[in-house]
CSV table of C-alpha atoms (C1' of nucleotides) in Angstrom, one decimal:
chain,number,residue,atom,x,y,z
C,231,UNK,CA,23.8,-4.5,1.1
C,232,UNK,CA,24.0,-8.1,1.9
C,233,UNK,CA,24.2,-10.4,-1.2
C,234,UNK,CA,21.0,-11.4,-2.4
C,235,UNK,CA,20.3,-15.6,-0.5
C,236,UNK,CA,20.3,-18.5,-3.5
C,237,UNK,CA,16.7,-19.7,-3.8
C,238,UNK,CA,15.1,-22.6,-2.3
C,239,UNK,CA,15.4,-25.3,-5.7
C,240,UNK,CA,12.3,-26.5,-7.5
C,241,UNK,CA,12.8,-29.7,-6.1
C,242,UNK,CA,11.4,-28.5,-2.5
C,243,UNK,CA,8.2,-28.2,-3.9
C,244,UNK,CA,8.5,-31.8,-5.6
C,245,UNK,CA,6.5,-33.5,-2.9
C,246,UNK,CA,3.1,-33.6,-1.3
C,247,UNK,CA,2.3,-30.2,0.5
C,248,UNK,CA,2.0,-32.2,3.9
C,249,UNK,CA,5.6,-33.0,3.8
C,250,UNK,CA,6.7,-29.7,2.2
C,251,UNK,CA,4.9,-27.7,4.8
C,252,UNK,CA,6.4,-28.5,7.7
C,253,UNK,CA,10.1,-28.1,6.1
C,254,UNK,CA,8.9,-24.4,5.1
C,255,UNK,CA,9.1,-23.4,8.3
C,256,UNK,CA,12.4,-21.3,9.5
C,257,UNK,CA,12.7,-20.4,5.6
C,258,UNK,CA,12.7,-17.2,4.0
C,259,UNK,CA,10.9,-14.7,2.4
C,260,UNK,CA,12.9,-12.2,0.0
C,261,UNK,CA,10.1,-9.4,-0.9
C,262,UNK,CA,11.8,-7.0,-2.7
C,263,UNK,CA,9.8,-3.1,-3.1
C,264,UNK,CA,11.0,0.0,-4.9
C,265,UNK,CA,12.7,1.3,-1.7
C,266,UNK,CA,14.1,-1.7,-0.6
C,267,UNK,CA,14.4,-5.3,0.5
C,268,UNK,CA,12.5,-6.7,3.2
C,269,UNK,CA,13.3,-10.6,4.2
C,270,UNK,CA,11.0,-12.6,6.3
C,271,UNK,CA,10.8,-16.1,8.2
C,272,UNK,CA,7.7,-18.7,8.0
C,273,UNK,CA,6.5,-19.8,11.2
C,274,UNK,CA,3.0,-21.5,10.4
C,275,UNK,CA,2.0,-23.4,7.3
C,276,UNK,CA,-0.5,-25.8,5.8
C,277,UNK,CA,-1.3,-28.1,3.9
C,278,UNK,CA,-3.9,-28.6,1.0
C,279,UNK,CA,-3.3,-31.5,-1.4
C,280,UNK,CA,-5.3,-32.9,-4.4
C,281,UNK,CA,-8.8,-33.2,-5.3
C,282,UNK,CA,-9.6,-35.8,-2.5
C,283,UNK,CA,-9.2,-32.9,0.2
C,284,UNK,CA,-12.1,-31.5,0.8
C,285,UNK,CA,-10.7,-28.4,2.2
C,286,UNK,CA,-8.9,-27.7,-0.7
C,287,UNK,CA,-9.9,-25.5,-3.4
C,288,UNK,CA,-8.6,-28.0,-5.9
C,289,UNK,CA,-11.8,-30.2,-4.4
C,290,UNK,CA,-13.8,-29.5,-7.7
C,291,UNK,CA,-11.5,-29.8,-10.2
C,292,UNK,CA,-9.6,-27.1,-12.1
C,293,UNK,CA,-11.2,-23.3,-12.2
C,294,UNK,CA,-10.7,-20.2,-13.2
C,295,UNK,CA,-9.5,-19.3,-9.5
C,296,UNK,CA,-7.4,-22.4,-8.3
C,297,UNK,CA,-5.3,-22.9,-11.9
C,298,UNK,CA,-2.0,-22.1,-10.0
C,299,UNK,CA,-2.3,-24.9,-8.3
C,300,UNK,CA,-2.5,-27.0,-11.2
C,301,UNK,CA,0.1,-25.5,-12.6
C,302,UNK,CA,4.0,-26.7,-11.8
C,303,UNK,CA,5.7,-26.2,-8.3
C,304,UNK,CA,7.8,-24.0,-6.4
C,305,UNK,CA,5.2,-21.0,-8.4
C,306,UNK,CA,2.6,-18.7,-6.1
C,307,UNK,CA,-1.0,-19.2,-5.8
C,308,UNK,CA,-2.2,-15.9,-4.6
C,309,UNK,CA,-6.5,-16.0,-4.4
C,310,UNK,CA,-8.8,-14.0,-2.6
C,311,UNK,CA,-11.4,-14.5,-0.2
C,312,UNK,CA,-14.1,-12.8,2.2
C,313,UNK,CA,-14.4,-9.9,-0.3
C,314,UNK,CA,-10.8,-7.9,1.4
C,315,UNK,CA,-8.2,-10.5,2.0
C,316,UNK,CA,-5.2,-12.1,-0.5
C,317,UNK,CA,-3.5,-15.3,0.8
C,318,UNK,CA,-0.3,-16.4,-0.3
C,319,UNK,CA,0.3,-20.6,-1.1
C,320,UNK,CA,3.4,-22.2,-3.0
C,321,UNK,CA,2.2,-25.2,-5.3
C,322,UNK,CA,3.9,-28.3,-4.6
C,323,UNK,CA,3.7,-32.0,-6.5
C,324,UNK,CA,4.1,-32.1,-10.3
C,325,UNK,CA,2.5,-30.2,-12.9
C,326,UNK,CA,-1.4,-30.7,-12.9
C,327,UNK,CA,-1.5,-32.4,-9.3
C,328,UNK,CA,-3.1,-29.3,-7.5
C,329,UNK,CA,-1.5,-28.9,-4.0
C,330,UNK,CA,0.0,-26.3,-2.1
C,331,UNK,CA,1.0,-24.9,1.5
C,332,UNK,CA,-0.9,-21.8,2.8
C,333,UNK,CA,1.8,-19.1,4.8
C,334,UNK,CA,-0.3,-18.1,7.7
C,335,UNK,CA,2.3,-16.3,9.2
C,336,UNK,CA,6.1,-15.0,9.5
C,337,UNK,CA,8.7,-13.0,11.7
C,338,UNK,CA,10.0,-10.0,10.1
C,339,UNK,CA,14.1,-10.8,10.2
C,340,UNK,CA,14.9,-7.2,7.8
C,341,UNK,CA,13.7,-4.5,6.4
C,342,UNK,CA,10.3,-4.4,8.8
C,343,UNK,CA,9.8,-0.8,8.8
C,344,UNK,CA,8.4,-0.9,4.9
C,345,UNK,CA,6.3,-3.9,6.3
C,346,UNK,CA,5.0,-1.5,8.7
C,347,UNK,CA,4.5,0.7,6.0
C,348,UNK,CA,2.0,-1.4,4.5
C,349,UNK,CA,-0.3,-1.8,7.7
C,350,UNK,CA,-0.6,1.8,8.7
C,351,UNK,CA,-3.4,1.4,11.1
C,352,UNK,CA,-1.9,-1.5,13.1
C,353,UNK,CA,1.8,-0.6,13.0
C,354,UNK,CA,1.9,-0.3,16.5
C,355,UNK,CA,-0.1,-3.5,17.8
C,356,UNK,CA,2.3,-7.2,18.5
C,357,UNK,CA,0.8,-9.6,16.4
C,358,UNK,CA,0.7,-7.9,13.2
C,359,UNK,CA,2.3,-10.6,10.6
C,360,UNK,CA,0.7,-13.4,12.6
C,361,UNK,CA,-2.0,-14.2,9.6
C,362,UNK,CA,-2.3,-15.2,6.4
C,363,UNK,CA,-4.2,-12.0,5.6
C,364,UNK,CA,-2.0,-9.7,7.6
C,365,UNK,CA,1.4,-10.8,6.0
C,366,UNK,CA,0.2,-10.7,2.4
C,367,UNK,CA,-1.0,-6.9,3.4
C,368,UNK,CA,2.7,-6.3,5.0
C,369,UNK,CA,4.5,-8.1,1.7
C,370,UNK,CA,2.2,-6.1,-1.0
C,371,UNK,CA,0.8,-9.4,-2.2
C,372,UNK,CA,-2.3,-9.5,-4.1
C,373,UNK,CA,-3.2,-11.0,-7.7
C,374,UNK,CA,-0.5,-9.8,-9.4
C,375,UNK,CA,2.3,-12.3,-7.7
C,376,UNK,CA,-0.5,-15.2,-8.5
C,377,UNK,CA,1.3,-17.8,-10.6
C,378,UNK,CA,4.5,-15.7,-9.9
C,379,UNK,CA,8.2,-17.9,-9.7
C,380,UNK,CA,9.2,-18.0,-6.2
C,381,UNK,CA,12.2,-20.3,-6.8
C,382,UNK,CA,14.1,-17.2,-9.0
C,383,UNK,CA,16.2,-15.2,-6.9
C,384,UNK,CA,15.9,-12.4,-9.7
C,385,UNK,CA,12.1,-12.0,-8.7
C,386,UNK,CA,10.4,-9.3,-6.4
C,387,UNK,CA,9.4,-12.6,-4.8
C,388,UNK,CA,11.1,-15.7,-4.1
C,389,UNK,CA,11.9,-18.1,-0.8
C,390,UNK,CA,15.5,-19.1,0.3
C,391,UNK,CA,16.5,-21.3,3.5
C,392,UNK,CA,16.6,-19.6,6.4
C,393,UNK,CA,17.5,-21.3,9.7
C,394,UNK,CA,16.8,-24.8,11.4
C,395,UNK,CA,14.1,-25.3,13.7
C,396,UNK,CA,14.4,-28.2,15.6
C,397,UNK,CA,11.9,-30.7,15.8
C,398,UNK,CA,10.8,-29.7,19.5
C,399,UNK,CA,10.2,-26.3,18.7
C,400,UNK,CA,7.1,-27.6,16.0
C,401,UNK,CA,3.7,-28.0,17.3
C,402,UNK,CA,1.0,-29.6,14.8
C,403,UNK,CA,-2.8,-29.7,14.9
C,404,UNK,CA,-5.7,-29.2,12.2
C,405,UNK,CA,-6.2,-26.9,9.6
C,406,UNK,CA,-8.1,-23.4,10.7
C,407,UNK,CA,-10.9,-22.2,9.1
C,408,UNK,CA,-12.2,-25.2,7.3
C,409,UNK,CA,-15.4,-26.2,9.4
C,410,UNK,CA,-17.2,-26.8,5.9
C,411,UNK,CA,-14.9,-30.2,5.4
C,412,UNK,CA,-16.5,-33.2,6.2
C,413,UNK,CA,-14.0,-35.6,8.0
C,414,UNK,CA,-11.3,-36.8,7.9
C,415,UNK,CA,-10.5,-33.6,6.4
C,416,UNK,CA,-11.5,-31.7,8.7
C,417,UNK,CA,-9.5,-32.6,11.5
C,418,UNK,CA,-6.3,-34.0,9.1
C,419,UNK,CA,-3.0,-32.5,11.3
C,420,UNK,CA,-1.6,-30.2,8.3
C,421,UNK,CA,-0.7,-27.3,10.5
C,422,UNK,CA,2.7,-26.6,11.9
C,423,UNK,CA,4.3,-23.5,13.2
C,424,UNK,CA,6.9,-22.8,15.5
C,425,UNK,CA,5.8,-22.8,18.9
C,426,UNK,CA,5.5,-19.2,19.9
C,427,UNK,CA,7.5,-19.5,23.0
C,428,UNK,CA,10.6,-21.2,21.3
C,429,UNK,CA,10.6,-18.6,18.2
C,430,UNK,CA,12.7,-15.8,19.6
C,431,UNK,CA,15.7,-18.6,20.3
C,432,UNK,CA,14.9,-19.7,16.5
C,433,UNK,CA,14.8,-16.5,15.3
C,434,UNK,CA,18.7,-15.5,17.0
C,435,UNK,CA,20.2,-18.0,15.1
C,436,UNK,CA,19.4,-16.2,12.0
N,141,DC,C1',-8.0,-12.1,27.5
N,142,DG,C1',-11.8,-14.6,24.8
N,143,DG,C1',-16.0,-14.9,22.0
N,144,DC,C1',-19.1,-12.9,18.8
N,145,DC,C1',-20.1,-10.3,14.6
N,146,DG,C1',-20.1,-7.3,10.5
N,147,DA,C1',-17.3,-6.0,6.5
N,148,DT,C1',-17.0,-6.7,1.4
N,149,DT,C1',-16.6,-8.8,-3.4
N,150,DA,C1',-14.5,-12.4,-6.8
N,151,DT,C1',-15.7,-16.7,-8.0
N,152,DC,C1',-18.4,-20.6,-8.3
N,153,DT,C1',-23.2,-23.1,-8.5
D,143,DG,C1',-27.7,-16.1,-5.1
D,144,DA,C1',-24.4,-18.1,-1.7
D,145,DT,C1',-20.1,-18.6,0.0
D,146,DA,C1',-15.5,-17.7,1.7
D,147,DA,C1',-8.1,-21.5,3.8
D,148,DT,C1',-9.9,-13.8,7.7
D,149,DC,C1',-9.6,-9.6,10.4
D,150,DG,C1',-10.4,-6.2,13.8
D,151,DG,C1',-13.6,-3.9,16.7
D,152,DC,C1',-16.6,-4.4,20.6
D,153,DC,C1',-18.4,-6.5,24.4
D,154,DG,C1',-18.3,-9.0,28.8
D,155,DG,C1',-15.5,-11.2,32.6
DNA sequence: CGGCCGATTATCT
DNA sequence: GATAATCGGCCGG
C-alpha cells in the first residue's frame, strides 16, 4: 500500500468557485471504504458562487439545505435532489460567503472494482462515473459526508493534487441543468472538464 | 446515436 | 403543493 497523498491545503478553496473550479480538475479523490482505498481524478466541475447567482442554491439566502455552503472552505456540501440523487460540491470563499464547485464527473485511477461495487446494475456500461449522480453512487456519498472535511488526509474523504492538465486539454461552456436561471446566469461559462479525447494522455501521466 | 419521459422525495414557498 | 445543479430506459432514425 502506497502512502496515503498529503491533502490539497485550505487555501485552494480560498477563492471564488469560478477560479477554484477549473484548478480542480486533474485532482484527486481519496475515498476510503472498509475494504479498501479507492482514488479518483476530477474531470468536469462547476461553478456556483454567492447569492447574486441565480443558479445557485445560495440564491435565497441561508437554509436548512444549503448551510454547508455558508460554512468555511475546503468542507463538502453533499444535497439531494429529484427525490434519488446525492451531489457532491467543495465550498470555497470564506466563512459565510456561500460558494462552491459541483464534481460532475471523474476517472477511476485505483481501486475501481469497489466503485463498481456500488453501481451493480451498470458495472458493465462505459460512462458510468461520468455524472454528478453516478460518481457519488460509485464513492458511497450521501448526507452523511455533508459538511464533512475534505482537506484532512485522515478522513474517509479528502482531495489531494493529482496530475497537470494543460490548458489545451480544458474545454469550457455553461452550466447544465439550470434552465430556471434567468440570464446572465444562465449562460455564465462555469463548466470545465477535460476534453474527452485528450483524458487518456492526462490520465498516463498519473 | 439522440431526444423524450417517468421515477421519487427532501426541502422550500 | 411545487420543484429539482439527474439518470436510465425506450423509442425512432
Amino acid at each position: 500500500m502506497p502512502p496515503r497523498p498529503a491533502p490539497l491545503p485550505r487555501s485552494f478553496f480560498e477563492s471564488p468557485a469560478w477560479q477554484t473550479a477549473p484548478k480542480l480538475l486533474g485532482c484527486q479523490i481519496v475515498r476510503t471504504f472498509k475494504e479498501g482505498a479507492a482514488r479518483v481524478l476530477i474531470t468536469e466541475t462547476e461553478a456556483y458562487q454567492g447569492t447574486e447567482d441565480l443558479a445557485c442554491h445560495a440564491r435565497s439566502g441561508l437554509t436548512k439545505r444549503n448551510a454547508a455552503m455558508f460554512g468555511p472552505p475546503g468542507h463538502a456540501y453533499v444535497y439531494f435532489t429529484y427525490g434519488m440523487h446525492w451531489m457532491l460540491n467543495i465550498v470555497c470563499e470564506a466563512e459565510s460567503y456561500p460558494a462552491a464547485v459541483l464534481i460532475r464527473a471523474v476517472h477511476p485511477i485505483a481501486g475501481a472494482e469497489l466503485l463498481e461495487s456500488r453501481r451493480p446494475n451498470l458495472a458493465y456500461r462505459s460512462n458510468w462515473l461520468n455524472g454528478p449522480a453516478k460518481l457519488t453512487q460509485a464513492l458511497g456519498i450521501d448526507r452523511e459526508e455533508n459538511g464533512a472535511d475534505v482537506c484532512d488526509c485522515q478522513a474517509a474523504l479528502y482531495l489531494a493534487p493529482g496530475i497537470s492538465v494543460p490548458l489545451k486539454a480544458i474545454q469550457n461552456g455553461p452550466r447544465v441543468g439550470i434552465a430556471y436561471a434567468p440570464e446572465p446566469w444562465k449562460s455564465m461559462p462555469w463548466r470545465w472538464r477535460i476534453r474527452p479525447q485528450e483524458l487518456s494522455a492526462a490520465v498516463a501521466k498519473v
